[in-house]
Short mmCIF file of C-alpha atoms in Angstrom, two decimals:
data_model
loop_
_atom_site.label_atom_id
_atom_site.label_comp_id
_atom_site.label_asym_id
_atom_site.label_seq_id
_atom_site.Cartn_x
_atom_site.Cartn_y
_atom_site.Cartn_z
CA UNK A 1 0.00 0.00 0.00
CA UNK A 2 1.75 3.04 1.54
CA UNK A 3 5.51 2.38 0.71
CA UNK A 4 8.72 4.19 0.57
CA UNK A 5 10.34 5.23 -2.79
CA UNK A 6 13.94 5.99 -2.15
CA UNK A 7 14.84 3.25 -4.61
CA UNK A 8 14.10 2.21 -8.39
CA UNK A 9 12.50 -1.26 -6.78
CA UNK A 10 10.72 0.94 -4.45
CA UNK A 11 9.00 3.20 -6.73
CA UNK A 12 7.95 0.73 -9.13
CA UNK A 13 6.26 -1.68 -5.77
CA UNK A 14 4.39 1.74 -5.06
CA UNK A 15 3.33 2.43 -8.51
CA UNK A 16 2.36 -1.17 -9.80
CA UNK A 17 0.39 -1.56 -6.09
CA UNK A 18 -1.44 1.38 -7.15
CA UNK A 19 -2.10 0.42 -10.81
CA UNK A 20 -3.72 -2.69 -9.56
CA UNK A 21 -5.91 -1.19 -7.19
CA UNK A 22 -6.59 1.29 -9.60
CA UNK A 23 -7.22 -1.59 -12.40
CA UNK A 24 -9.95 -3.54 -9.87
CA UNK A 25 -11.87 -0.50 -9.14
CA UNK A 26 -12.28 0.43 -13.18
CA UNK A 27 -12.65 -3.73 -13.43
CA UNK A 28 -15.65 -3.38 -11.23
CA UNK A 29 -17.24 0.08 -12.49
CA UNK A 30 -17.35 -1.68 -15.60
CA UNK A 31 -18.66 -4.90 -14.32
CA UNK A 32 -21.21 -2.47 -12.30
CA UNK A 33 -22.35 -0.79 -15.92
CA UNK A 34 -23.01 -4.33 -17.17
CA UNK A 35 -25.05 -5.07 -13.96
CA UNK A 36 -27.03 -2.46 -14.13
CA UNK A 37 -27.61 -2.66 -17.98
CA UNK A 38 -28.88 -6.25 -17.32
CA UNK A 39 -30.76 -5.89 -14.14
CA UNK A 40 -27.70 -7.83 -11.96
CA UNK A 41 -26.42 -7.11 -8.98
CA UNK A 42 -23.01 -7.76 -7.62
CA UNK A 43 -23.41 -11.00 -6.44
CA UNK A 44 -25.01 -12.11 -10.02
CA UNK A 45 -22.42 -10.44 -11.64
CA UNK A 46 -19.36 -12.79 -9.56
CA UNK A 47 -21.83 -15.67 -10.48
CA UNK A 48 -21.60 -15.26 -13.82
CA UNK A 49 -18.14 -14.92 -14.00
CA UNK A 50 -17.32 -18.10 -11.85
CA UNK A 51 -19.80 -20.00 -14.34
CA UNK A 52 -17.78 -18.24 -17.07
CA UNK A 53 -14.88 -19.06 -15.52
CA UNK A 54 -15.16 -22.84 -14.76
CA UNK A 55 -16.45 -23.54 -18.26
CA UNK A 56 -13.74 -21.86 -19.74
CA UNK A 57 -11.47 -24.32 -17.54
CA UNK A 58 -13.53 -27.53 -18.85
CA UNK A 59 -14.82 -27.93 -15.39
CA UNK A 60 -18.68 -26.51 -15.35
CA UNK A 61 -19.28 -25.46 -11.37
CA UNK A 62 -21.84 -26.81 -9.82
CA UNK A 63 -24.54 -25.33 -7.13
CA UNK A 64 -22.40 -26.46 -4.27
CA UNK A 65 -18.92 -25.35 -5.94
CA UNK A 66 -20.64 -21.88 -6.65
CA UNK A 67 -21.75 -21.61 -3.46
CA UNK A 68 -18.44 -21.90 -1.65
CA UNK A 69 -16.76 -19.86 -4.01
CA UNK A 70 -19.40 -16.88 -3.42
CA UNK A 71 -19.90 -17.47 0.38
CA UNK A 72 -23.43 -18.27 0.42
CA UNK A 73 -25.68 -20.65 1.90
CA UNK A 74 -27.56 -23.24 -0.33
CA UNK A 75 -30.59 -21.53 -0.01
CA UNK A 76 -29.18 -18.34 -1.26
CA UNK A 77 -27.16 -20.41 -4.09
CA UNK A 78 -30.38 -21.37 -5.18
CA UNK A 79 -31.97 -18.29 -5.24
CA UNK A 80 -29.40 -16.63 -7.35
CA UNK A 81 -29.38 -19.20 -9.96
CA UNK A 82 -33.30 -19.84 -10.24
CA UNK A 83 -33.22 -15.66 -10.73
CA UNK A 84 -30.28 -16.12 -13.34
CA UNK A 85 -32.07 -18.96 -14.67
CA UNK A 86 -34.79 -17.33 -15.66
CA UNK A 87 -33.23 -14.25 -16.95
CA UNK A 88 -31.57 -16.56 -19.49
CA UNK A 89 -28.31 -15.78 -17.84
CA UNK A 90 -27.33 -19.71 -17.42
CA UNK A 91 -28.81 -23.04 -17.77
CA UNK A 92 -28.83 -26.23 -15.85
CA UNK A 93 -27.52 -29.25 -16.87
CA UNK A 94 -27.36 -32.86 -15.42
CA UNK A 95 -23.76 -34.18 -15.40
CA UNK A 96 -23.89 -37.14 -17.47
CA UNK A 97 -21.42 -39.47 -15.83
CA UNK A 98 -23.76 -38.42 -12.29
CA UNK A 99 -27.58 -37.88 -13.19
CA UNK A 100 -28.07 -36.58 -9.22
CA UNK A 101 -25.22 -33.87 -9.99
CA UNK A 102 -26.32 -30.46 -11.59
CA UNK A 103 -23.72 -28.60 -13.95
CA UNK A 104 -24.31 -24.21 -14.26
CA UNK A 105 -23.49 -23.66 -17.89
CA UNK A 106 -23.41 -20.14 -19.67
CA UNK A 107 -26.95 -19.96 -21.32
CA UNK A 108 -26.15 -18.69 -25.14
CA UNK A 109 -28.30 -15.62 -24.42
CA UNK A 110 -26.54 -14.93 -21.61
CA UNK A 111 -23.19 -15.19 -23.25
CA UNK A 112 -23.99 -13.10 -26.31
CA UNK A 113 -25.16 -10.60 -24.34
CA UNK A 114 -21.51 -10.39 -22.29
CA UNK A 115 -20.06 -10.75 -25.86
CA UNK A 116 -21.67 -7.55 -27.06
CA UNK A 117 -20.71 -5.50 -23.83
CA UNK A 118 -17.30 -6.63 -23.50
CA UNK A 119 -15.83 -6.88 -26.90
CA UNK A 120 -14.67 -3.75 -27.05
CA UNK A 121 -12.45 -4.36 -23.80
CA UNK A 122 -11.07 -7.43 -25.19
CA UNK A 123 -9.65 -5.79 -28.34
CA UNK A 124 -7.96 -3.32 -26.02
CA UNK A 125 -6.86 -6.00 -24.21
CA UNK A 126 -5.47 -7.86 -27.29
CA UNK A 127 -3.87 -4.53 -28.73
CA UNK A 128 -2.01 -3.68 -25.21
CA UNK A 129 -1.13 -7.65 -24.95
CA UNK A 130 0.33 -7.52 -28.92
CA UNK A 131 2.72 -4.71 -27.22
CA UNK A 132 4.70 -7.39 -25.00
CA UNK A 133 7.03 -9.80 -26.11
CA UNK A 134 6.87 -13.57 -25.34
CA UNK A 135 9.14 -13.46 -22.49
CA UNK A 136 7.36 -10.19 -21.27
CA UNK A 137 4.39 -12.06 -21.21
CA UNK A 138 5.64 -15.11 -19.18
CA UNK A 139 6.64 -12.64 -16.81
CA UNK A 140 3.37 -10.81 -16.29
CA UNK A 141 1.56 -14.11 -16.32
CA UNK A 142 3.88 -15.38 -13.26
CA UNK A 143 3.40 -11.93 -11.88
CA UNK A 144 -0.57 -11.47 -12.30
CA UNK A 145 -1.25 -15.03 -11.36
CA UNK A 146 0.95 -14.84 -7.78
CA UNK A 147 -0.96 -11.65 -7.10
CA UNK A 148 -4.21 -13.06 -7.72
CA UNK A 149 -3.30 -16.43 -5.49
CA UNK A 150 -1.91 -13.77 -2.84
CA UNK A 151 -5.25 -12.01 -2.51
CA UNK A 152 -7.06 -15.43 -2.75
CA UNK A 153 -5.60 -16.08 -0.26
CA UNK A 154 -5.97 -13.31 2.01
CA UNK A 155 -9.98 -13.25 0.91
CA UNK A 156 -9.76 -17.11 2.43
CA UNK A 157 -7.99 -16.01 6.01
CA UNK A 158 -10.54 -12.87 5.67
CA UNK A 159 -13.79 -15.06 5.41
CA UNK A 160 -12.49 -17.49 8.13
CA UNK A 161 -11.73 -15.07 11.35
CA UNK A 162 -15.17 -13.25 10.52
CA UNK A 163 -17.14 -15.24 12.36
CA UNK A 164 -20.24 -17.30 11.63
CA UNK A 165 -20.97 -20.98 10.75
CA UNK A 166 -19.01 -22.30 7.95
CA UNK A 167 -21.39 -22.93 4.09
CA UNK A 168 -22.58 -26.27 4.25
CA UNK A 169 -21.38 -27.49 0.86
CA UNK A 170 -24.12 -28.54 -1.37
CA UNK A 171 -22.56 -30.84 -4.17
#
């Protein structure tokens, strides 16, 4: 956060700290905009994303996976995907190797709707990426994804001293 700058190293800690903090609070204005365009609130919108996310890993979340992930209780899990159900958001599916185990999938609405709004991001992303060499980019991918296991990390030891029974998970 606050840190000295009397060296090179120093300066740069200070400044990339601040980019990133500055980079998640534009990260969720615009995930706030999309929200609010599509009657979601914050919670929906991290929803989404984790579906997003799993899928895009080959591993499609389940309720109970979801749940844990978003800190919510089973009856709250199932709120927020019957409402993102029937907004077209995502679908459920039955996992075919276990009938008894439900899959959240993108729903294609859903996904051409995040599509459309974020497009325009992505081909900023893709024109800033195209700036970095190879090796630059192995660097900022060791970089990015130790900072994102560091704060994981810390949202974990946050959500365990607060208090509270632990989620039941709901697999």
């Amino acid at each position: 956060m606050y840190r000295r700058r009397d060296t090179r190293r120093e300066l740069l800690v200070a400044e990339i700290t601040a980019e990133l903090r500055r980079y998640c609070v534009d990260a969720q204005h615009v995930g706030h905009a999309f929200a609010g365009q599509h009657g979601l609130n914050a919670t929906d919108l991290q929803a989404l994303i984790a579906v997003m996310d799993a899928e895009l890993l080959g591993d499609p979340i389940t309720p109970g996976r979801l749940g844990e992930h978003l800190d919510l209780s089973s009856g709250s899990v199932t709120a927020l995907v019957d409402r993102l159900e029937r907004a077209a958001h995502i679908r459920r599916d039955r996992d075919t190797s276990d009938r008894r185990r439900i899959l959240l999938r993108y729903a294609d609405q859903g996904a051409e709707l995040a599509m459309g709004f974020f497009r325009p991001f992505g081909e900023r992303t893709d024109r800033v990426m195209s700036g970095f060499r190879d090796d630059e980019m192995e660097v900022v991918y060791r970089f990015i994804t130790a900072m994102g296991a560091s704060l994981r990390e810390h949202r974990d030891e946050v959500r365990s001293t607060r208090g509270g029974s632990p989620r039941r998970r709901t697999d």
